[in-house]
mmCIF file of C-alpha atoms and ligand atoms in Angstrom:
data_model
loop_
_atom_site.group_PDB
_atom_site.id
_atom_site.type_symbol
_atom_site.label_atom_id
_atom_site.label_comp_id
_atom_site.label_asym_id
_atom_site.label_seq_id
_atom_site.Cartn_x
_atom_site.Cartn_y
_atom_site.Cartn_z
ATOM 1 C CA MET V 274 -6.288 9.378 -37.608
ATOM 2 C CA LYS V 275 -2.613 8.864 -36.710
ATOM 3 C CA LYS V 276 -1.818 5.945 -34.410
ATOM 4 C CA VAL V 277 0.467 6.850 -31.509
ATOM 5 C CA GLY V 278 2.440 4.197 -29.647
ATOM 6 C CA ILE V 279 5.308 3.647 -27.230
ATOM 7 C CA ILE V 280 8.554 2.970 -29.099
ATOM 8 C CA GLY V 281 10.966 2.925 -26.144
ATOM 9 C CA VAL V 282 10.942 2.384 -22.375
ATOM 10 C CA GLY V 283 13.421 3.244 -19.617
ATOM 11 C CA LYS V 284 13.797 3.468 -15.849
ATOM 12 C CA CYS V 285 16.170 4.758 -13.193
ATOM 13 C CA LEU V 286 16.126 3.814 -9.524
ATOM 14 C CA PRO V 287 18.482 5.271 -6.946
ATOM 15 C CA LYS V 288 20.964 2.797 -5.450
ATOM 16 C CA LYS V 289 20.146 3.227 -1.755
ATOM 17 C CA VAL V 290 17.697 0.627 -0.387
ATOM 18 C CA LEU V 291 15.633 1.280 2.753
ATOM 19 C CA THR V 292 14.126 -1.933 4.145
ATOM 20 C CA ASN V 293 11.191 -2.383 6.489
ATOM 21 C CA ALA V 294 13.699 -3.446 9.157
ATOM 22 C CA ASP V 295 15.487 -0.093 8.712
ATOM 23 C CA LEU V 296 12.145 1.725 9.173
ATOM 24 C CA ALA V 297 11.362 -0.257 12.327
ATOM 25 C CA LYS V 298 14.453 1.397 13.849
ATOM 26 C CA MET V 299 13.112 4.865 12.964
ATOM 27 C CA VAL V 300 9.376 4.683 13.909
ATOM 28 C CA ASP V 301 7.028 2.381 15.841
ATOM 29 C CA THR V 302 6.359 -0.145 13.068
ATOM 30 C CA SER V 303 7.328 -3.668 12.010
ATOM 31 C CA ASP V 304 8.243 -5.584 8.878
ATOM 32 C CA GLU V 305 5.143 -7.711 9.443
ATOM 33 C CA TRP V 306 2.745 -4.716 9.644
ATOM 34 C CA ILE V 307 4.157 -3.089 6.524
ATOM 35 C CA ILE V 308 4.115 -6.282 4.438
ATOM 36 C CA THR V 309 0.626 -7.404 5.448
ATOM 37 C CA ARG V 310 -0.999 -3.929 5.235
ATOM 38 C CA THR V 311 0.797 -2.670 2.095
ATOM 39 C CA GLY V 312 2.815 -5.418 0.330
ATOM 40 C CA ILE V 313 5.984 -3.282 0.525
ATOM 41 C CA LYS V 314 9.317 -4.842 1.564
ATOM 42 C CA GLU V 315 11.752 -2.116 0.580
ATOM 43 C CA ARG V 316 12.010 1.177 -1.283
ATOM 44 C CA ARG V 317 14.779 3.221 -2.948
ATOM 45 C CA LEU V 318 15.992 6.617 -1.765
ATOM 46 C CA VAL V 319 18.087 9.231 -3.571
ATOM 47 C CA ALA V 320 21.535 10.262 -2.399
ATOM 48 C CA LYS V 321 21.955 13.788 -0.978
ATOM 49 C CA ASN V 322 23.040 15.292 -4.300
ATOM 50 C CA GLU V 323 20.382 13.561 -6.461
ATOM 51 C CA ALA V 324 17.239 15.397 -7.650
ATOM 52 C CA THR V 325 14.172 14.415 -9.665
ATOM 53 C CA SER V 326 15.629 15.499 -13.018
ATOM 54 C CA ASP V 327 18.722 13.328 -12.389
ATOM 55 C CA LEU V 328 16.530 10.225 -12.070
ATOM 56 C CA ALA V 329 14.479 11.439 -15.052
ATOM 57 C CA ALA V 330 17.663 11.766 -17.128
ATOM 58 C CA GLY V 331 18.700 8.190 -16.344
ATOM 59 C CA ALA V 332 15.292 6.855 -17.370
ATOM 60 C CA ALA V 333 15.170 9.103 -20.464
ATOM 61 C CA LYS V 334 18.578 7.967 -21.750
ATOM 62 C CA MET V 335 17.510 4.323 -21.454
ATOM 63 C CA ALA V 336 14.190 4.997 -23.226
ATOM 64 C CA LEU V 337 15.934 6.883 -26.068
ATOM 65 C CA GLU V 338 18.419 4.060 -26.560
ATOM 66 C CA ASN V 339 15.553 1.562 -26.535
ATOM 67 C CA ALA V 340 13.742 3.648 -29.173
ATOM 68 C CA CYS V 341 16.953 4.002 -31.258
ATOM 69 C CA LEU V 342 16.628 7.796 -31.178
ATOM 70 C CA GLU V 343 19.074 10.592 -30.301
ATOM 71 C CA PRO V 344 18.189 13.341 -27.800
ATOM 72 C CA VAL V 345 18.003 15.878 -30.684
ATOM 73 C CA ASP V 346 15.218 13.791 -32.291
ATOM 74 C CA ILE V 347 12.894 14.601 -29.365
ATOM 75 C CA ASP V 348 10.671 17.641 -29.938
ATOM 76 C CA LEU V 349 8.482 17.373 -26.811
ATOM 77 C CA ILE V 350 9.397 16.543 -23.195
ATOM 78 C CA ILE V 351 6.734 16.184 -20.513
ATOM 79 C CA VAL V 352 7.732 15.287 -16.965
ATOM 80 C CA ALA V 353 4.928 14.143 -14.673
ATOM 81 C CA THR V 354 5.986 14.987 -11.125
ATOM 82 C CA VAL V 355 4.820 16.433 -7.808
ATOM 83 C CA THR V 356 8.416 16.724 -6.611
ATOM 84 C CA PRO V 357 10.240 18.812 -9.242
ATOM 85 C CA ASP V 358 13.835 19.915 -8.554
ATOM 86 C CA MET V 359 12.411 23.346 -7.605
ATOM 87 C CA SER V 360 9.118 25.261 -8.090
ATOM 88 C CA PHE V 361 10.531 26.583 -11.346
ATOM 89 C CA PRO V 362 12.122 26.062 -13.819
ATOM 90 C CA SER V 363 10.361 22.801 -14.621
ATOM 91 C CA ALA V 364 12.054 19.443 -14.112
ATOM 92 C CA ALA V 365 11.492 18.971 -17.863
ATOM 93 C CA CYS V 366 13.801 21.931 -18.645
ATOM 94 C CA PHE V 367 16.535 20.555 -16.366
ATOM 95 C CA LEU V 368 16.087 17.164 -18.024
ATOM 96 C CA GLN V 369 16.314 18.710 -21.503
ATOM 97 C CA ASN V 370 19.628 20.332 -20.610
ATOM 98 C CA SER V 371 21.168 17.274 -19.010
ATOM 99 C CA ILE V 372 20.417 14.951 -21.944
ATOM 100 C CA GLY V 373 21.009 17.568 -24.677
ATOM 101 C CA ALA V 374 17.492 17.422 -26.184
ATOM 102 C CA LYS V 375 17.892 20.969 -27.513
ATOM 103 C CA ASN V 376 15.004 20.745 -30.014
ATOM 104 C CA ALA V 377 12.353 19.905 -27.421
ATOM 105 C CA VAL V 378 9.544 21.971 -25.936
ATOM 106 C CA CYS V 379 9.499 21.170 -22.217
ATOM 107 C CA PHE V 380 7.020 21.354 -19.361
ATOM 108 C CA ASP V 381 5.874 19.491 -16.237
ATOM 109 C CA VAL V 382 2.457 18.053 -15.438
ATOM 110 C CA SER V 383 1.135 17.946 -11.872
ATOM 111 C CA ALA V 384 -1.323 15.082 -11.569
ATOM 112 C CA ALA V 385 0.244 13.111 -8.730
ATOM 113 C CA CYS V 386 0.067 9.321 -9.132
ATOM 114 C CA ALA V 387 -1.986 9.659 -12.335
ATOM 115 C CA GLY V 388 0.578 12.054 -13.831
ATOM 116 C CA PHE V 389 2.214 9.508 -16.143
ATOM 117 C CA VAL V 390 -1.098 8.697 -17.864
ATOM 118 C CA TYR V 391 -2.060 12.408 -17.989
ATOM 119 C CA ALA V 392 1.291 13.171 -19.661
ATOM 120 C CA ILE V 393 0.903 10.303 -22.138
ATOM 121 C CA SER V 394 -2.516 11.679 -23.035
ATOM 122 C CA ILE V 395 -1.108 15.168 -23.719
ATOM 123 C CA ALA V 396 1.771 13.791 -25.787
ATOM 124 C CA GLN V 397 -0.590 11.604 -27.788
ATOM 125 C CA GLN V 398 -2.675 14.625 -28.753
ATOM 126 C CA PHE V 399 0.356 16.707 -29.761
ATOM 127 C CA ILE V 400 1.576 13.867 -31.988
ATOM 128 C CA THR V 401 -1.884 13.173 -33.442
ATOM 129 C CA SER V 402 -2.302 16.866 -34.307
ATOM 130 C CA GLY V 403 1.043 16.886 -36.107
ATOM 131 C CA ALA V 404 2.519 19.539 -33.771
ATOM 132 C CA TYR V 405 5.329 17.233 -32.596
ATOM 133 C CA LYS V 406 6.809 13.954 -33.791
ATOM 134 C CA ASN V 407 8.755 12.279 -30.988
ATOM 135 C CA ALA V 408 7.710 12.847 -27.363
ATOM 136 C CA LEU V 409 9.608 11.870 -24.239
ATOM 137 C CA VAL V 410 7.227 11.300 -21.323
ATOM 138 C CA VAL V 411 8.728 10.755 -17.886
ATOM 139 C CA GLY V 412 7.217 9.961 -14.481
ATOM 140 C CA ALA V 413 9.821 10.976 -11.884
ATOM 141 C CA GLU V 414 9.645 11.574 -8.149
ATOM 142 C CA VAL V 415 11.830 12.172 -5.120
ATOM 143 C CA LEU V 416 9.143 11.557 -2.497
ATOM 144 C CA SER V 417 11.748 10.982 0.213
ATOM 145 C CA GLY V 418 12.213 14.771 0.345
ATOM 146 C CA VAL V 419 8.544 15.391 1.245
ATOM 147 C CA THR V 420 8.102 12.367 3.520
ATOM 148 C CA ASP V 421 7.806 12.919 7.274
ATOM 149 C CA TRP V 422 10.245 10.320 8.571
ATOM 150 C CA LYS V 423 8.645 10.640 12.022
ATOM 151 C CA ASP V 424 5.122 9.748 10.788
ATOM 152 C CA ARG V 425 4.608 5.973 10.647
ATOM 153 C CA ASN V 426 1.286 6.448 8.820
ATOM 154 C CA THR V 427 3.087 7.672 5.701
ATOM 155 C CA CYS V 428 6.848 7.101 5.879
ATOM 156 C CA VAL V 429 6.570 3.359 5.259
ATOM 157 C CA LEU V 430 4.751 3.898 1.955
ATOM 158 C CA PHE V 431 6.851 6.019 -0.387
ATOM 159 C CA GLY V 432 10.001 5.728 -2.495
ATOM 160 C CA ASP V 433 12.007 7.502 -5.207
ATOM 161 C CA GLY V 434 12.417 6.608 -8.881
ATOM 162 C CA ALA V 435 11.749 7.451 -12.517
ATOM 163 C CA GLY V 436 10.354 5.727 -15.596
ATOM 164 C CA ALA V 437 10.244 7.027 -19.165
ATOM 165 C CA VAL V 438 8.707 6.276 -22.538
ATOM 166 C CA VAL V 439 9.197 7.624 -26.043
ATOM 167 C CA LEU V 440 5.964 8.122 -27.974
ATOM 168 C CA SER V 441 5.762 8.396 -31.739
ATOM 169 C CA GLU V 442 3.520 7.594 -34.675
ATOM 170 C CA VAL V 443 3.235 3.831 -35.238
ATOM 171 C CA LYS V 444 1.883 1.825 -38.155
ATOM 172 C CA SER V 445 -0.252 -0.541 -36.098
ATOM 173 C CA GLY V 446 -1.455 -0.924 -32.512
ATOM 174 C CA GLY V 447 -0.549 1.918 -30.155
ATOM 175 C CA ILE V 448 -2.835 3.773 -27.758
ATOM 176 C CA LEU V 449 -6.417 2.585 -28.203
ATOM 177 C CA SER V 450 -8.123 4.666 -25.525
ATOM 178 C CA ILE V 451 -7.399 7.004 -22.591
ATOM 179 C CA TYR V 452 -9.782 7.942 -19.786
ATOM 180 C CA LEU V 453 -8.965 10.719 -17.281
ATOM 181 C CA GLY V 454 -10.924 12.083 -14.317
ATOM 182 C CA SER V 455 -10.580 14.478 -11.377
ATOM 183 C CA ASP V 456 -12.449 15.346 -8.151
ATOM 184 C CA GLY V 457 -11.105 18.436 -6.395
ATOM 185 C CA SER V 458 -13.715 18.177 -3.628
ATOM 186 C CA LYS V 459 -11.566 15.491 -1.978
ATOM 187 C CA ALA V 460 -8.263 17.371 -2.193
ATOM 188 C CA ASP V 461 -7.808 17.279 1.601
ATOM 189 C CA LEU V 462 -7.376 13.490 1.687
ATOM 190 C CA LEU V 463 -3.816 13.624 0.361
ATOM 191 C CA LYS V 464 -1.728 16.780 0.253
ATOM 192 C CA ILE V 465 1.354 18.797 1.122
ATOM 193 C CA SER V 466 -0.132 21.951 2.685
ATOM 194 C CA ALA V 467 2.754 24.410 2.694
ATOM 195 C CA GLY V 468 5.336 25.745 0.277
ATOM 196 C CA GLY V 469 2.796 27.081 -2.224
ATOM 197 C CA SER V 470 0.849 30.379 -2.330
ATOM 198 C CA ARG V 471 -1.708 29.248 0.300
ATOM 199 C CA HIS V 472 0.941 28.777 2.984
ATOM 200 C CA PRO V 473 4.311 30.076 1.797
ATOM 201 C CA ALA V 474 7.319 28.621 3.593
ATOM 202 C CA SER V 475 7.883 30.170 7.014
ATOM 203 C CA HIS V 476 9.385 29.120 10.325
ATOM 204 C CA GLU V 477 5.830 28.320 11.430
ATOM 205 C CA THR V 478 5.090 25.993 8.473
ATOM 206 C CA VAL V 479 8.369 24.184 9.040
ATOM 207 C CA ASP V 480 7.757 23.880 12.799
ATOM 208 C CA ASN V 481 4.272 22.465 12.087
ATOM 209 C CA ARG V 482 5.711 19.919 9.598
ATOM 210 C CA LEU V 483 3.434 21.246 6.837
ATOM 211 C CA HIS V 484 5.941 20.586 4.051
ATOM 212 C CA TYR V 485 5.384 16.843 4.328
ATOM 213 C CA ILE V 486 2.779 14.500 2.806
ATOM 214 C CA LYS V 487 -0.380 14.171 4.909
ATOM 215 C CA MET V 488 -2.787 11.389 4.023
ATOM 216 C CA GLN V 489 -6.096 9.979 5.220
ATOM 217 C CA GLY V 490 -5.166 6.508 4.042
ATOM 218 C CA ASN V 491 -8.225 4.611 5.156
ATOM 219 C CA GLU V 492 -10.670 6.898 3.327
ATOM 220 C CA LEU V 493 -8.479 6.932 0.206
ATOM 221 C CA PHE V 494 -8.242 3.146 0.151
ATOM 222 C CA LYS V 495 -11.967 2.688 -0.541
ATOM 223 C CA ILE V 496 -12.083 5.453 -3.151
ATOM 224 C CA ALA V 497 -8.973 4.063 -4.872
ATOM 225 C CA VAL V 498 -10.553 0.616 -5.312
ATOM 226 C CA THR V 499 -13.859 1.974 -6.676
ATOM 227 C CA THR V 500 -12.253 4.614 -8.900
ATOM 228 C CA MET V 501 -9.562 2.392 -10.408
ATOM 229 C CA SER V 502 -12.126 -0.344 -11.124
ATOM 230 C CA HIS V 503 -14.453 2.176 -12.786
ATOM 231 C CA ALA V 504 -11.590 3.715 -14.797
ATOM 232 C CA ALA V 505 -10.523 0.271 -16.047
ATOM 233 C CA GLN V 506 -14.043 -0.629 -17.121
ATOM 234 C CA THR V 507 -14.625 2.730 -18.814
ATOM 235 C CA VAL V 508 -11.374 2.875 -20.761
ATOM 236 C CA LEU V 509 -11.811 -0.726 -21.951
ATOM 237 C CA LYS V 510 -15.395 -0.065 -23.017
ATOM 238 C CA ASN V 511 -14.254 3.021 -24.946
ATOM 239 C CA ALA V 512 -11.709 0.824 -26.733
ATOM 240 C CA GLY V 513 -14.395 -1.750 -27.575
ATOM 241 C CA LEU V 514 -12.795 -4.313 -25.235
ATOM 242 C CA GLU V 515 -13.589 -6.250 -22.076
ATOM 243 C CA CYS V 516 -11.489 -7.233 -19.060
ATOM 244 C CA LYS V 517 -10.973 -10.717 -20.479
ATOM 245 C CA ASP V 518 -9.197 -9.182 -23.515
ATOM 246 C CA VAL V 519 -6.451 -7.647 -21.361
ATOM 247 C CA ASP V 520 -3.083 -9.443 -21.331
ATOM 248 C CA LEU V 521 -1.438 -7.353 -18.601
ATOM 249 C CA VAL V 522 -2.694 -4.715 -16.163
ATOM 250 C CA ILE V 523 -0.119 -2.262 -14.850
ATOM 251 C CA PRO V 524 -1.806 -0.533 -11.908
ATOM 252 C CA HIS V 525 -0.539 2.288 -9.739
ATOM 253 C CA GLN V 526 1.421 0.631 -6.937
ATOM 254 C CA ALA V 527 0.056 2.297 -3.781
ATOM 255 C CA ASN V 528 -1.023 -0.769 -1.829
ATOM 256 C CA LEU V 529 -1.088 -4.473 -2.741
ATOM 257 C CA ARG V 530 -4.479 -4.831 -1.018
ATOM 258 C CA ILE V 531 -5.957 -2.051 -3.214
ATOM 259 C CA ILE V 532 -4.671 -3.827 -6.329
ATOM 260 C CA MET V 533 -5.948 -7.251 -5.219
ATOM 261 C CA THR V 534 -9.389 -5.920 -4.278
ATOM 262 C CA MET V 535 -9.622 -4.097 -7.614
ATOM 263 C CA ALA V 536 -8.583 -7.212 -9.561
ATOM 264 C CA LYS V 537 -11.234 -9.251 -7.737
ATOM 265 C CA LYS V 538 -13.888 -6.627 -8.492
ATOM 266 C CA LEU V 539 -12.939 -6.749 -12.192
ATOM 267 C CA GLY V 540 -12.769 -10.561 -12.269
ATOM 268 C CA LEU V 541 -9.087 -10.397 -13.215
ATOM 269 C CA SER V 542 -6.575 -13.074 -12.267
ATOM 270 C CA MET V 543 -3.569 -11.660 -10.351
ATOM 271 C CA GLU V 544 -1.391 -13.467 -12.910
ATOM 272 C CA LYS V 545 -2.443 -10.727 -15.317
ATOM 273 C CA VAL V 546 -1.413 -7.952 -12.945
ATOM 274 C CA TYR V 547 2.132 -6.569 -12.864
ATOM 275 C CA LEU V 548 3.508 -5.838 -9.394
ATOM 276 C CA ASN V 549 6.699 -4.173 -8.217
ATOM 277 C CA ILE V 550 5.386 -2.489 -5.047
ATOM 278 C CA GLU V 551 7.332 -5.007 -2.941
ATOM 279 C CA ARG V 552 10.640 -3.536 -4.170
ATOM 280 C CA TYR V 553 9.863 0.165 -4.576
ATOM 281 C CA GLY V 554 6.772 1.179 -2.561
ATOM 282 C CA ASN V 555 4.625 3.999 -3.924
ATOM 283 C CA MET V 556 6.629 6.257 -6.290
ATOM 284 C CA SER V 557 3.606 8.333 -7.380
ATOM 285 C CA SER V 558 3.909 9.209 -11.112
ATOM 286 C CA ALA V 559 6.997 6.984 -11.431
ATOM 287 C CA SER V 560 5.219 3.824 -10.251
ATOM 288 C CA THR V 561 3.407 2.867 -13.464
ATOM 289 C CA ALA V 562 6.262 4.219 -15.609
ATOM 290 C CA VAL V 563 8.851 1.990 -13.905
ATOM 291 C CA ALA V 564 6.443 -0.964 -13.833
ATOM 292 C CA LEU V 565 5.793 -0.666 -17.581
ATOM 293 C CA CYS V 566 9.528 -0.643 -18.315
ATOM 294 C CA GLU V 567 10.167 -3.674 -16.107
ATOM 295 C CA ALA V 568 7.201 -5.590 -17.543
ATOM 296 C CA VAL V 569 8.558 -5.025 -21.076
ATOM 297 C CA ASN V 570 12.134 -5.936 -20.133
ATOM 298 C CA GLU V 571 11.007 -9.097 -18.322
ATOM 299 C CA GLY V 572 9.155 -10.269 -21.447
ATOM 300 C CA ARG V 573 5.722 -9.882 -19.825
ATOM 301 C CA VAL V 574 4.614 -7.655 -22.745
ATOM 302 C CA LYS V 575 4.642 -9.088 -26.256
ATOM 303 C CA ARG V 576 3.801 -7.567 -29.619
ATOM 304 C CA GLY V 577 0.026 -7.472 -30.087
ATOM 305 C CA ASP V 578 -0.698 -7.692 -26.329
ATOM 306 C CA ILE V 579 -3.400 -5.507 -24.789
ATOM 307 C CA ILE V 580 -1.932 -3.515 -21.875
ATOM 308 C CA LEU V 581 -3.976 -1.544 -19.357
ATOM 309 C CA LEU V 582 -2.408 1.241 -17.259
ATOM 310 C CA ASP V 583 -4.640 2.224 -14.329
ATOM 311 C CA THR V 584 -3.763 5.046 -11.924
ATOM 312 C CA PHE V 585 -5.214 7.029 -9.019
ATOM 313 C CA GLY V 586 -3.872 9.711 -6.689
ATOM 314 C CA ALA V 587 -3.939 13.111 -4.970
ATOM 315 C CA GLY V 588 -6.325 15.670 -6.394
ATOM 316 C CA LEU V 589 -8.126 13.428 -6.534
ATOM 317 C CA VAL V 590 -7.146 12.367 -10.048
ATOM 318 C CA TRP V 591 -7.295 9.151 -12.015
ATOM 319 C CA GLY V 592 -6.250 7.998 -15.460
ATOM 320 C CA ALA V 593 -6.373 4.743 -17.406
ATOM 321 C CA CYS V 594 -4.922 3.895 -20.787
ATOM 322 C CA VAL V 595 -5.294 0.894 -23.113
ATOM 323 C CA ILE V 596 -2.383 0.155 -25.413
ATOM 324 C CA LYS V 597 -2.003 -2.487 -28.096
ATOM 325 C CA TRP V 598 1.701 -3.288 -27.972
HETATM 326 O O1 UT7 T 59 -0.937 6.860 -4.099
HETATM 327 C C1 UT7 T 59 -2.084 7.614 -3.927
HETATM 328 C C2 UT7 T 59 -3.192 6.901 -3.307
HETATM 329 N N1 UT7 T 59 -2.820 6.329 -2.046
HETATM 330 C C3 UT7 T 59 -3.607 5.421 -1.554
HETATM 331 O O2 UT7 T 59 -4.583 5.064 -2.165
HETATM 332 C C4 UT7 T 59 -3.276 4.872 -0.189
HETATM 333 C C5 UT7 T 59 -4.482 4.202 0.376
HETATM 334 N N2 UT7 T 59 -4.363 3.770 1.736
HETATM 335 C C6 UT7 T 59 -3.617 2.737 2.173
HETATM 336 O O3 UT7 T 59 -2.857 2.171 1.429
HETATM 337 C C7 UT7 T 59 -3.814 2.276 3.598
HETATM 338 O O4 UT7 T 59 -4.918 2.948 4.145
HETATM 339 C C8 UT7 T 59 -2.578 2.460 4.511
HETATM 340 C C9 UT7 T 59 -1.481 1.484 4.145
HETATM 341 C C10 UT7 T 59 -2.065 3.883 4.415
HETATM 342 C C11 UT7 T 59 -2.956 2.197 5.956
HETATM 343 O O5 UT7 T 59 -3.515 0.901 6.103
HETATM 344 P P1 UT7 T 59 -4.896 0.681 6.855
HETATM 345 O O6 UT7 T 59 -5.148 -0.752 6.859
HETATM 346 O O7 UT7 T 59 -5.913 1.569 6.197
HETATM 347 O O8 UT7 T 59 -4.534 1.164 8.306
HETATM 348 P P2 UT7 T 59 -5.204 2.315 9.163
HETATM 349 O O9 UT7 T 59 -4.788 3.650 8.662
HETATM 350 O O10 UT7 T 59 -6.668 2.054 9.320
HETATM 351 O O11 UT7 T 59 -4.509 2.052 10.556
HETATM 352 C C12 UT7 T 59 -4.734 0.850 11.274
HETATM 353 C C13 UT7 T 59 -3.852 0.863 12.503
HETATM 354 C C14 UT7 T 59 -3.909 2.153 13.307
HETATM 355 O O12 UT7 T 59 -3.840 1.831 14.672
HETATM 356 P P3 UT7 T 59 -5.141 1.857 15.604
HETATM 357 O O13 UT7 T 59 -5.647 3.265 15.484
HETATM 358 O O14 UT7 T 59 -6.078 0.859 14.981
HETATM 359 O O15 UT7 T 59 -4.617 1.483 16.940
HETATM 360 C C15 UT7 T 59 -2.642 2.859 12.907
HETATM 361 O O16 UT7 T 59 -2.176 3.744 13.891
HETATM 362 O O17 UT7 T 59 -2.476 0.696 12.120
HETATM 363 C C16 UT7 T 59 -1.694 1.714 12.711
HETATM 364 N N3 UT7 T 59 -0.583 2.034 11.827
HETATM 365 C C17 UT7 T 59 0.603 1.397 11.905
HETATM 366 N N4 UT7 T 59 1.059 0.406 12.700
HETATM 367 C C18 UT7 T 59 2.302 -0.027 12.505
HETATM 368 C C19 UT7 T 59 -0.532 2.951 10.830
HETATM 369 N N5 UT7 T 59 0.673 2.915 10.247
HETATM 370 C C20 UT7 T 59 1.398 1.964 10.889
HETATM 371 C C21 UT7 T 59 2.699 1.462 10.745
HETATM 372 N N6 UT7 T 59 3.109 0.473 11.553
HETATM 373 N N7 UT7 T 59 3.549 1.935 9.794
#
């Protein structure tokens, strides 16, 4: 069977920084509450004219350069996002046009914070089957556009950004195992109610603030810890590995306390866990994508290392992936 690996990484973060102190001027919160309850110090926000595919294009260009490929070499583009530029066309099609990847087949994947791992899994199968050769997988979000800036329960958590990888056949290493899961019975815990076919946009939906993220954070917290721990154990077992074999865990960055509790449950030292939540908050599908890029660029990932991506989000959905670098 063909081995599929990551041959390039990239990221793009908008310039504007929103600090906890800035948020304390907008809602009844404090720097201290946000840091101790979430681990977040600041997040990035897009400018008025910036959309998801613009961030995706920045990350994609960096990943292509890193992979030493041209846009025309890409034959598959998958963008994982819950905040595409518009309902349709897909963010992937806008991305294709802006980077000139005219030979690519393009579509989006909606799997919230697990979207990056879902998209990697799809790309891996297309490459393994021989259908496509070089896939560009991007996790990109503009969550600031669906955040209720009057709701202190959610507005302190989210940020904007994009991360990208190029996947291709590799001679050694690559993806060892992927584990995905979903539980639609808990869809109500994290959602944007309006703007789809259930509640099309109307004056009423806007007045009731139904186009913003609503979350039952406390309930999700417990499920996130259990699910991410289980996903890590399962994907490692499927790869014939144990937690002690992992060199670096790159978890979804929703809450530092979730990550620390999960690491403790797995018997993992926090030194083996990559964190960037402090700087960016929760960027949904972009969180693990950006974290992977930064971990590689900071020299935290070396050839032969075992890397574990571990994600969880709205759906509910989860996805973990073991890669030998
Ligand atoms: O990415 C997808 C998956 N997402 C997650 O897994 C998120 C999981 N959940 C969480 O990260 C946490 O539950 C939160 C960070 C969202 C909330 O932390 P918490 O420790 O679970 O707080 P809580 O919701 O239980 O609220 C505790 C208190 C409440 O006050 P009372 O009712 O005890 O008086 C809240 O009203 O904290 C209050 N609170 C705030 N206070 C200051 C909630 N948000 C804020 C705030 N500033 N921003």
